[in-house]
Amino acid sequence: MIIIFGPPGAGKGTQARRLQKECNLKHISTGDILREEVRQKSELGQQVEKIMAAGELVPDALMDQIIRRRLASTNGAAGLILDGYPRNLDQAKYLDRATEGMEIHVVNIQVDEKEIFRRLSGRRYCPDCGKIYNIHFSPPDRPGVCDKCGSALIQRHDDQEEVIAERLRVYQEQTQPIADYYRSRGNYHVVDGNQTVSRVFARLSQVLEGFCQ
Ligand code: AMP
């Protein structure tokens, strides 16, 4: 199992999707799962909507349930890439129990704060096909319109500047300590995420050599 770890805006989702495609692994993004619940206005979605909009963490009890179900419905959790989970030490310990000592490889993608703000505040996405743009460095051909399907692009509520600051604060306080937890166990890699998507992917493929054949 691979955990793609790093601050918001590190490119975890982008890299995990690429790993899924090129290395035949399965990508699980807890943020995507929660956003879909919110979109469908499910009971869970209604419970978490305000928390997510404020950039806070969804309670562990709900996250544990989501992860438990996903692991149960997946053949061979060894080929999974987790993106956005675990987000605090209790979740990391829960994952250990749920995977019963399975080998976990962690890639920590590190990015400067200034770059994080540039990426997140510029991020737009297509609610229909999911394609992601950035108004600063990968804009659509026509402003605000998806190149692929013509739908109007939207900004994630939590990509607004004041929420980005809160997400970074939560990351430093609750998520960052997980790095020490995994570092001490080995199979822990740091990758410079300030580079282009392709360069980061090249480095990721190197450190995860055994997973991508
Ligand atoms: P992400 O797309 O990973 O940035 O996640 C978006 C939001 O979903 C976060 O800011 C949290 O509110 C919530 N979220 C995603 N994953 C978790 C998690 N493992 N634990 C708690 N909240 C989460």
Coordinates of N, CA and C and ligand atoms in Angstrom, one line a residue:
M1 N 0.8 -1.2 0.0 CA 0.0 0.0 0.0 C 0.9 1.2 0.0
I2 N 0.4 2.2 -0.8 CA 1.1 3.5 -0.8 C 0.3 4.6 -0.2
I3 N 1.0 5.5 0.6 CA 0.3 6.7 1.1 C 1.0 7.9 0.4
I4 N 0.2 8.7 -0.3 CA 0.7 9.9 -0.8 C 0.4 11.0 0.2
F5 N 1.5 11.5 0.7 CA 1.3 12.4 1.9 C 1.9 13.8 1.5
G6 N 1.3 14.8 2.1 CA 1.8 16.2 1.8 C 0.7 17.2 2.1
P7 N 1.1 18.5 2.0 CA 0.1 19.6 2.3 C -0.9 19.7 1.2
P8 N -2.0 20.4 1.5 CA -2.9 20.7 0.4 C -2.2 21.4 -0.7
G9 N -2.4 21.0 -2.0 CA -1.7 21.7 -3.1 C -0.4 21.1 -3.4
A10 N -0.1 20.0 -2.8 CA 1.2 19.3 -3.1 C 1.1 18.6 -4.4
G11 N -0.1 18.3 -4.9 CA -0.3 17.6 -6.1 C -0.5 16.1 -5.9
K12 N -1.0 15.8 -4.7 CA -1.2 14.4 -4.3 C -2.2 13.7 -5.2
G13 N -3.3 14.4 -5.5 CA -4.3 13.8 -6.3 C -3.8 13.6 -7.8
T14 N -3.2 14.6 -8.3 CA -2.7 14.5 -9.7 C -1.7 13.4 -9.8
Q15 N -0.8 13.2 -8.8 CA 0.2 12.2 -8.9 C -0.4 10.8 -8.7
A16 N -1.4 10.7 -7.8 CA -2.0 9.4 -7.5 C -2.8 9.0 -8.7
R17 N -3.5 9.9 -9.4 CA -4.2 9.5 -10.6 C -3.3 9.0 -11.6
R18 N -2.2 9.6 -11.8 CA -1.2 9.1 -12.8 C -0.6 7.8 -12.4
L19 N -0.3 7.6 -11.1 CA 0.1 6.3 -10.7 C -0.9 5.2 -10.9
Q20 N -2.2 5.6 -10.7 CA -3.2 4.6 -10.9 C -3.3 4.2 -12.4
K21 N -3.1 5.2 -13.3 CA -3.2 4.9 -14.7 C -2.0 4.1 -15.2
E22 N -0.8 4.6 -14.8 CA 0.4 4.0 -15.4 C 0.9 2.7 -14.7
C23 N 0.5 2.6 -13.5 CA 1.0 1.4 -12.7 C 0.0 0.4 -12.2
N24 N -1.2 0.6 -12.7 CA -2.3 -0.3 -12.4 C -2.5 -0.5 -10.9
L25 N -2.6 0.7 -10.3 CA -2.9 0.7 -8.9 C -4.3 1.3 -8.7
K26 N -4.8 1.2 -7.5 CA -6.1 1.8 -7.3 C -6.0 3.0 -6.4
H27 N -6.6 4.1 -6.8 CA -6.5 5.4 -6.1 C -7.7 5.6 -5.2
I28 N -7.5 5.9 -3.9 CA -8.6 6.2 -3.0 C -8.3 7.6 -2.5
S29 N -9.1 8.6 -2.8 CA -9.0 9.9 -2.3 C -10.2 10.2 -1.3
T30 N -9.9 10.3 -0.1 CA -11.0 10.6 0.9 C -11.7 11.9 0.6
G31 N -10.9 12.9 0.1 CA -11.5 14.2 -0.2 C -12.5 14.0 -1.4
D32 N -12.1 13.2 -2.4 CA -13.1 13.0 -3.5 C -14.3 12.3 -3.0
I33 N -14.1 11.3 -2.2 CA -15.3 10.5 -1.7 C -16.2 11.5 -0.9
L34 N -15.6 12.3 -0.1 CA -16.5 13.2 0.7 C -17.2 14.2 -0.2
R35 N -16.4 14.8 -1.2 CA -17.1 15.8 -2.1 C -18.2 15.1 -2.8
E36 N -18.1 13.9 -3.2 CA -19.2 13.2 -3.9 C -20.4 13.0 -3.0
E37 N -20.1 12.7 -1.7 CA -21.3 12.6 -0.8 C -22.0 14.0 -0.6
V38 N -21.2 15.0 -0.6 CA -21.8 16.4 -0.5 C -22.6 16.7 -1.7
R39 N -22.1 16.3 -2.9 CA -22.8 16.6 -4.1 C -24.1 15.9 -4.2
Q40 N -24.1 14.7 -3.7 CA -25.3 13.9 -3.7 C -26.2 14.2 -2.5
K41 N -25.8 15.1 -1.7 CA -26.6 15.5 -0.5 C -27.0 14.3 0.3
S42 N -26.2 13.3 0.5 CA -26.4 12.2 1.3 C -26.4 12.6 2.8
E43 N -26.8 11.7 3.6 CA -26.7 12.0 5.1 C -25.3 12.4 5.5
L44 N -24.4 11.5 5.0 CA -23.0 11.8 5.4 C -22.5 13.2 4.8
G45 N -23.0 13.4 3.5 CA -22.6 14.7 2.9 C -23.1 15.9 3.6
Q46 N -24.3 15.8 4.2 CA -24.9 16.9 4.9 C -24.1 17.1 6.2
Q47 N -23.7 16.0 6.8 CA -22.9 16.1 8.1 C -21.6 16.8 7.9
V48 N -20.9 16.5 6.7 CA -19.5 17.0 6.6 C -19.4 18.3 5.8
E49 N -20.5 18.7 5.1 CA -20.3 19.9 4.2 C -19.7 21.1 4.9
K50 N -20.2 21.5 6.0 CA -19.7 22.7 6.7 C -18.3 22.6 7.1
I51 N -18.0 21.4 7.6 CA -16.6 21.1 8.1 C -15.6 21.3 7.0
M52 N -16.0 20.7 5.9 CA -15.1 20.8 4.7 C -14.9 22.2 4.2
A53 N -16.1 22.9 4.2 CA -16.0 24.3 3.7 C -15.2 25.2 4.5
A54 N -15.0 24.8 5.8 CA -14.2 25.6 6.7 C -12.8 25.2 6.8
G55 N -12.5 24.1 6.0 CA -11.1 23.6 6.0 C -10.7 22.7 7.2
E56 N -11.7 22.3 8.0 CA -11.4 21.5 9.2 C -11.4 20.0 8.8
L57 N -11.0 19.2 9.8 CA -11.0 17.7 9.5 C -12.4 17.1 9.9
V58 N -12.8 16.2 9.1 CA -14.0 15.4 9.4 C -13.7 14.5 10.5
P59 N -14.6 14.3 11.5 CA -14.3 13.4 12.7 C -13.8 12.0 12.3
D60 N -12.9 11.6 13.1 CA -12.2 10.3 12.8 C -13.3 9.1 12.7
A61 N -14.3 9.2 13.5 CA -15.3 8.0 13.5 C -15.9 7.9 12.1
L62 N -16.2 9.0 11.5 CA -16.7 8.9 10.1 C -15.7 8.5 9.1
M63 N -14.4 9.0 9.3 CA -13.4 8.6 8.3 C -13.0 7.1 8.5
D64 N -13.0 6.6 9.7 CA -12.7 5.2 9.9 C -13.7 4.3 9.2
Q65 N -15.0 4.7 9.3 CA -16.0 4.0 8.6 C -15.8 3.9 7.1
I66 N -15.5 5.1 6.6 CA -15.3 5.2 5.1 C -14.1 4.3 4.7
I67 N -13.0 4.4 5.4 CA -11.9 3.6 5.0 C -12.1 2.1 5.2
R68 N -12.8 1.7 6.3 CA -13.1 0.3 6.6 C -13.9 -0.3 5.4
R69 N -14.9 0.5 4.9 CA -15.7 0.0 3.8 C -14.9 -0.1 2.5
R70 N -14.1 0.9 2.3 CA -13.3 0.8 1.0 C -12.3 -0.3 1.0
L71 N -11.7 -0.6 2.2 CA -10.7 -1.7 2.3 C -11.5 -3.0 2.1
A72 N -12.7 -3.1 2.7 CA -13.4 -4.3 2.6 C -13.9 -4.6 1.1
S73 N -14.1 -3.5 0.4 CA -14.6 -3.8 -1.0 C -13.5 -3.8 -2.0
T74 N -12.3 -3.9 -1.6 CA -11.1 -3.9 -2.5 C -10.4 -5.2 -2.4
N75 N -10.2 -5.8 -3.6 CA -9.4 -7.0 -3.6 C -7.9 -6.6 -3.5
G76 N -7.2 -7.1 -2.5 CA -5.8 -6.8 -2.5 C -5.5 -5.4 -2.2
A77 N -5.6 -5.0 -0.9 CA -5.3 -3.6 -0.4 C -3.9 -3.3 -0.7
A78 N -3.0 -4.2 -1.0 CA -1.6 -3.9 -1.3 C -1.4 -3.0 -2.5
G79 N -2.3 -3.1 -3.4 CA -2.2 -2.2 -4.6 C -2.9 -0.9 -4.5
L80 N -3.2 -0.5 -3.3 CA -3.9 0.8 -3.1 C -3.0 2.0 -3.0
I81 N -3.5 3.1 -3.5 CA -2.8 4.4 -3.2 C -3.8 5.2 -2.4
L82 N -3.4 5.6 -1.2 CA -4.3 6.4 -0.3 C -3.8 7.9 -0.5
D83 N -4.8 8.7 -0.7 CA -4.5 10.2 -0.9 C -5.5 10.9 0.0
G84 N -4.9 11.6 1.0 CA -5.7 12.4 1.9 C -6.1 11.6 3.2
Y85 N -5.6 10.4 3.3 CA -5.8 9.6 4.5 C -4.5 8.8 4.7
P86 N -4.0 8.7 5.9 CA -4.5 9.3 7.2 C -4.1 10.8 7.3
R87 N -4.9 11.5 8.1 CA -4.7 13.0 8.2 C -4.3 13.4 9.7
N88 N -4.3 12.4 10.6 CA -3.8 12.6 11.9 C -3.3 11.3 12.5
L89 N -2.6 11.4 13.7 CA -2.0 10.2 14.2 C -3.0 9.1 14.5
D90 N -4.2 9.5 15.0 CA -5.2 8.4 15.3 C -5.6 7.7 14.0
Q91 N -5.7 8.4 13.0 CA -6.1 7.7 11.7 C -5.0 6.8 11.2
A92 N -3.7 7.2 11.4 CA -2.6 6.4 11.0 C -2.6 5.1 11.8
K93 N -2.9 5.2 13.1 CA -2.9 4.0 13.9 C -4.1 3.1 13.6
Y94 N -5.3 3.8 13.2 CA -6.4 3.0 12.8 C -6.1 2.2 11.5
L95 N -5.4 2.9 10.6 CA -5.0 2.2 9.3 C -4.2 1.0 9.6
D96 N -3.2 1.1 10.5 CA -2.4 0.0 10.9 C -3.2 -1.2 11.3
R97 N -4.2 -0.9 12.2 CA -5.0 -2.0 12.7 C -5.9 -2.6 11.6
A98 N -6.4 -1.7 10.7 CA -7.3 -2.2 9.7 C -6.5 -3.0 8.6
T99 N -5.2 -2.7 8.4 CA -4.5 -3.4 7.4 C -3.6 -4.5 8.0
E100 N -3.7 -4.7 9.3 CA -3.0 -5.8 9.9 C -1.5 -6.0 9.6
G101 N -0.8 -4.9 9.8 CA 0.7 -5.0 9.6 C 1.1 -5.1 8.1
M102 N 0.2 -4.8 7.2 CA 0.7 -4.7 5.8 C 1.8 -3.7 5.6
E103 N 2.7 -4.0 4.6 CA 3.8 -3.0 4.4 C 3.2 -1.7 3.8
I104 N 3.5 -0.6 4.4 CA 3.0 0.7 3.9 C 4.2 1.5 3.5
H105 N 4.1 2.0 2.2 CA 5.2 2.9 1.7 C 4.6 4.3 1.7
V106 N 5.4 5.3 2.2 CA 4.9 6.6 2.3 C 5.8 7.5 1.4
V107 N 5.1 8.3 0.6 CA 5.8 9.4 -0.1 C 5.3 10.7 0.3
N108 N 6.3 11.5 0.9 CA 5.9 12.8 1.4 C 6.3 13.8 0.3
I109 N 5.3 14.5 -0.3 CA 5.6 15.5 -1.3 C 5.6 16.8 -0.7
Q110 N 6.8 17.4 -0.7 CA 7.0 18.7 0.0 C 7.0 19.9 -1.0
V111 N 6.2 20.9 -0.6 CA 6.0 22.1 -1.4 C 6.1 23.4 -0.6
D112 N 6.7 24.4 -1.2 CA 6.8 25.7 -0.4 C 5.4 26.3 -0.3
E113 N 5.2 27.1 0.8 CA 3.9 27.7 1.1 C 3.4 28.6 0.0
K114 N 4.4 29.4 -0.5 CA 4.0 30.4 -1.6 C 3.4 29.7 -2.8
E115 N 4.1 28.6 -3.1 CA 3.6 27.8 -4.3 C 2.3 27.1 -4.0
I116 N 2.1 26.7 -2.8 CA 0.8 26.1 -2.4 C -0.4 27.1 -2.6
F117 N -0.2 28.4 -2.2 CA -1.2 29.4 -2.4 C -1.5 29.6 -3.8
R118 N -0.4 29.7 -4.6 CA -0.6 29.9 -6.1 C -1.4 28.8 -6.7
R119 N -1.1 27.6 -6.3 CA -1.7 26.4 -6.9 C -3.2 26.4 -6.5
L120 N -3.4 26.5 -5.2 CA -4.8 26.3 -4.7 C -5.7 27.4 -5.1
S121 N -5.2 28.7 -5.0 CA -6.1 29.8 -5.3 C -6.4 29.8 -6.8
G122 N -5.6 29.3 -7.6 CA -5.8 29.3 -9.1 C -6.5 28.0 -9.6
R123 N -6.7 27.1 -8.7 CA -7.3 25.8 -9.1 C -8.8 26.0 -9.5
R124 N -9.2 25.4 -10.6 CA -10.6 25.4 -11.0 C -10.9 24.0 -11.5
Y125 N -12.1 23.5 -11.4 CA -12.3 22.1 -11.9 C -13.7 22.1 -12.6
C126 N -13.8 21.0 -13.4 CA -15.1 20.8 -14.2 C -15.9 19.9 -13.3
P127 N -17.1 20.3 -12.9 CA -18.0 19.4 -12.1 C -18.5 18.2 -12.9
D128 N -18.4 18.3 -14.2 CA -19.0 17.2 -15.0 C -17.9 16.1 -15.3
C129 N -16.8 16.5 -15.8 CA -15.8 15.5 -16.2 C -14.6 15.4 -15.2
G130 N -14.5 16.3 -14.3 CA -13.5 16.3 -13.3 C -12.2 16.9 -13.7
K131 N -12.1 17.3 -14.9 CA -10.8 17.9 -15.4 C -10.4 19.1 -14.5
I132 N -9.1 19.2 -14.2 CA -8.6 20.2 -13.3 C -7.7 21.2 -14.1
Y133 N -8.0 22.5 -13.9 CA -7.2 23.6 -14.5 C -6.6 24.4 -13.4
N134 N -5.6 25.3 -13.9 CA -5.2 26.3 -13.0 C -5.1 27.6 -13.8
I135 N -5.8 28.7 -13.3 CA -5.9 29.9 -14.1 C -4.5 30.5 -14.3
H136 N -3.5 30.2 -13.4 CA -2.2 30.8 -13.6 C -1.3 30.1 -14.6
F137 N -1.3 28.7 -14.5 CA -0.4 28.0 -15.4 C -0.9 26.9 -16.3
S138 N -2.2 26.6 -16.2 CA -2.8 25.6 -17.1 C -4.2 26.0 -17.3
P139 N -4.5 27.2 -17.9 CA -5.8 27.7 -18.1 C -6.6 27.0 -19.2
P140 N -7.9 27.0 -19.2 CA -8.6 26.4 -20.3 C -8.5 27.4 -21.5
D141 N -8.9 26.9 -22.7 CA -8.8 27.7 -23.9 C -9.7 29.0 -23.7
R142 N -10.9 28.7 -23.3 CA -11.9 29.9 -23.0 C -12.0 30.0 -21.5
P143 N -11.8 31.2 -21.0 CA -11.9 31.4 -19.5 C -13.2 30.8 -18.9
G144 N -13.0 30.0 -17.9 CA -14.2 29.5 -17.2 C -15.0 28.4 -17.8
V145 N -14.4 27.9 -18.9 CA -15.2 26.8 -19.7 C -14.3 25.6 -19.9
C146 N -14.8 24.4 -19.6 CA -14.0 23.2 -19.7 C -13.7 22.9 -21.2
D147 N -12.4 22.7 -21.5 CA -12.0 22.3 -22.9 C -12.6 21.0 -23.3
K148 N -12.8 20.1 -22.4 CA -13.2 18.7 -22.7 C -14.7 18.6 -22.9
C149 N -15.5 19.2 -22.0 CA -16.9 19.0 -22.2 C -17.8 20.3 -22.2
G150 N -17.1 21.4 -22.2 CA -17.9 22.7 -22.3 C -18.6 23.2 -21.1
S151 N -18.5 22.5 -20.0 CA -19.2 22.9 -18.8 C -18.5 24.1 -18.1
A152 N -19.3 24.8 -17.3 CA -18.7 25.9 -16.6 C -17.8 25.4 -15.4
L153 N -16.6 26.0 -15.4 CA -15.7 25.5 -14.3 C -16.0 26.2 -13.0
I154 N -15.7 25.4 -11.9 CA -16.0 26.0 -10.6 C -14.7 25.9 -9.7
Q155 N -14.8 26.7 -8.6 CA -13.7 26.7 -7.7 C -14.2 26.0 -6.4
R156 N -13.3 25.1 -5.9 CA -13.7 24.4 -4.6 C -13.8 25.5 -3.5
H157 N -14.9 25.4 -2.7 CA -15.1 26.4 -1.7 C -13.8 26.5 -0.8
D158 N -13.2 25.4 -0.5 CA -12.0 25.4 0.4 C -10.8 25.8 -0.3
D159 N -10.8 26.3 -1.6 CA -9.7 26.8 -2.3 C -9.7 28.4 -2.2
Q160 N -10.7 28.9 -1.5 CA -10.6 30.4 -1.3 C -9.6 30.7 -0.2
E161 N -9.0 31.9 -0.4 CA -7.7 32.2 0.3 C -7.8 32.0 1.8
E162 N -8.9 32.5 2.4 CA -8.9 32.4 3.9 C -9.1 30.9 4.4
V163 N -9.7 30.1 3.5 CA -9.8 28.7 3.9 C -8.5 27.9 3.6
I164 N -7.8 28.4 2.6 CA -6.4 27.7 2.4 C -5.6 27.9 3.6
A165 N -5.6 29.1 4.2 CA -4.8 29.4 5.4 C -5.1 28.4 6.5
E166 N -6.4 28.2 6.7 CA -6.9 27.3 7.7 C -6.5 25.9 7.4
R167 N -6.6 25.5 6.2 CA -6.2 24.1 5.8 C -4.7 23.9 6.1
L168 N -3.9 24.9 5.8 CA -2.5 24.8 6.1 C -2.2 24.7 7.6
R169 N -2.9 25.5 8.3 CA -2.7 25.5 9.8 C -3.1 24.1 10.3
V170 N -4.2 23.5 9.9 CA -4.6 22.2 10.3 C -3.6 21.1 9.9
Y171 N -3.0 21.3 8.7 CA -2.0 20.4 8.2 C -0.8 20.4 9.1
Q172 N -0.3 21.6 9.4 CA 0.9 21.7 10.3 C 0.6 21.1 11.7
E173 N -0.5 21.4 12.2 CA -0.8 21.0 13.6 C -1.2 19.5 13.7
Q174 N -2.0 18.9 12.8 CA -2.5 17.6 12.9 C -1.9 16.6 12.0
T175 N -1.6 17.0 10.8 CA -1.2 16.0 9.8 C 0.4 15.8 9.7
Q176 N 1.1 16.9 9.8 CA 2.5 16.9 9.7 C 3.2 15.9 10.7
P177 N 2.7 15.8 12.0 CA 3.3 14.8 12.9 C 3.3 13.4 12.4
I178 N 2.4 13.0 11.5 CA 2.4 11.7 11.0 C 3.7 11.3 10.3
A179 N 4.4 12.4 9.7 CA 5.6 12.1 9.0 C 6.6 11.4 9.9
D180 N 6.7 11.9 11.1 CA 7.7 11.2 12.1 C 7.3 9.8 12.4
Y181 N 6.0 9.6 12.5 CA 5.5 8.2 12.7 C 5.9 7.2 11.7
Y182 N 5.8 7.7 10.4 CA 6.2 6.8 9.3 C 7.7 6.7 9.1
R183 N 8.3 7.9 9.2 CA 9.8 8.0 9.0 C 10.5 6.9 9.8
S184 N 10.1 6.8 11.0 CA 10.8 5.9 11.9 C 10.6 4.4 11.5
R185 N 9.7 4.2 10.6 CA 9.4 2.7 10.3 C 10.1 2.3 9.0
G186 N 10.7 3.2 8.3 CA 11.3 2.9 7.0 C 10.2 3.0 5.9
N187 N 10.6 2.6 4.6 CA 9.8 2.8 3.4 C 9.1 4.2 3.4
Y188 N 9.9 5.2 3.7 CA 9.5 6.6 3.8 C 10.3 7.4 2.8
H189 N 9.7 8.1 1.9 CA 10.5 8.9 0.9 C 10.0 10.3 0.8
V190 N 11.0 11.2 0.7 CA 10.6 12.6 0.5 C 10.8 13.0 -0.9
V191 N 9.9 13.7 -1.5 CA 10.0 14.1 -2.9 C 9.7 15.6 -3.0
D192 N 10.6 16.3 -3.8 CA 10.4 17.7 -4.0 C 9.2 18.0 -4.9
G193 N 8.1 18.5 -4.3 CA 6.9 18.7 -5.1 C 6.8 20.1 -5.8
N194 N 7.9 20.9 -5.7 CA 7.9 22.2 -6.3 C 8.2 22.2 -7.8
Q195 N 8.5 21.0 -8.3 CA 8.8 20.8 -9.7 C 7.5 20.6 -10.6
T196 N 7.7 20.4 -11.9 CA 6.6 20.1 -12.7 C 6.0 18.8 -12.4
V197 N 4.8 18.6 -12.9 CA 4.0 17.3 -12.6 C 4.9 16.1 -13.2
S198 N 5.5 16.3 -14.3 CA 6.2 15.1 -14.9 C 7.5 14.8 -14.1
R199 N 8.1 15.9 -13.7 CA 9.4 15.6 -12.9 C 9.0 15.0 -11.6
V200 N 8.0 15.4 -10.9 CA 7.6 14.8 -9.7 C 7.2 13.4 -9.9
F201 N 6.5 13.1 -11.0 CA 6.1 11.7 -11.3 C 7.3 10.8 -11.6
A202 N 8.3 11.4 -12.3 CA 9.5 10.6 -12.6 C 10.2 10.2 -11.3
R203 N 10.2 11.1 -10.3 CA 10.9 10.8 -9.0 C 10.0 9.8 -8.2
L204 N 8.7 10.0 -8.3 CA 7.8 9.1 -7.6 C 8.0 7.7 -8.1
S205 N 8.0 7.5 -9.4 CA 8.2 6.2 -10.0 C 9.5 5.6 -9.6
Q206 N 10.5 6.4 -9.5 CA 11.8 5.9 -9.0 C 11.7 5.3 -7.6
V207 N 11.2 6.1 -6.7 CA 11.2 5.7 -5.3 C 10.2 4.5 -5.1
L208 N 9.2 4.4 -6.0 CA 8.2 3.3 -5.8 C 8.4 2.2 -6.8
E209 N 9.6 2.0 -7.2 CA 10.0 1.2 -8.3 C 9.3 -0.2 -8.3
G210 N 9.2 -0.8 -7.2 CA 8.6 -2.1 -7.1 C 7.1 -2.2 -7.4
F211 N 6.5 -1.0 -7.3 CA 5.0 -1.0 -7.5 C 4.6 -0.8 -9.0
C212 N 5.6 -0.2 -9.8 CA 5.2 0.2 -11.1 C 6.0 -0.5 -12.1
Q213 N 5.4 -1.5 -12.7 CA 6.2 -2.3 -13.7 C 5.6 -2.3 -15.0
Ligands
AMP1 P1 -8.6 17.0 0.2 O1 -9.3 16.8 -1.1 O2 -7.8 15.8 0.5 O3 -7.9 18.3 0.4 O4 -9.8 17.0 1.3 C1 -10.7 18.0 1.4 C2 -11.4 18.1 2.8 O5 -12.0 16.8 3.1 C3 -10.4 18.3 3.9 O6 -10.1 19.6 4.1 C4 -11.2 17.7 5.1 O7 -12.3 18.6 5.5 C5 -11.9 16.5 4.4 N1 -11.0 15.3 4.6 C6 -10.5 14.6 3.5 N2 -9.8 13.5 4.0 C7 -9.9 13.5 5.4 C8 -9.4 12.8 6.4 N3 -8.6 11.7 6.2 N4 -9.8 13.1 7.7 C9 -10.6 14.2 8.0 N5 -11.0 15.0 7.0 C10 -10.7 14.7 5.7

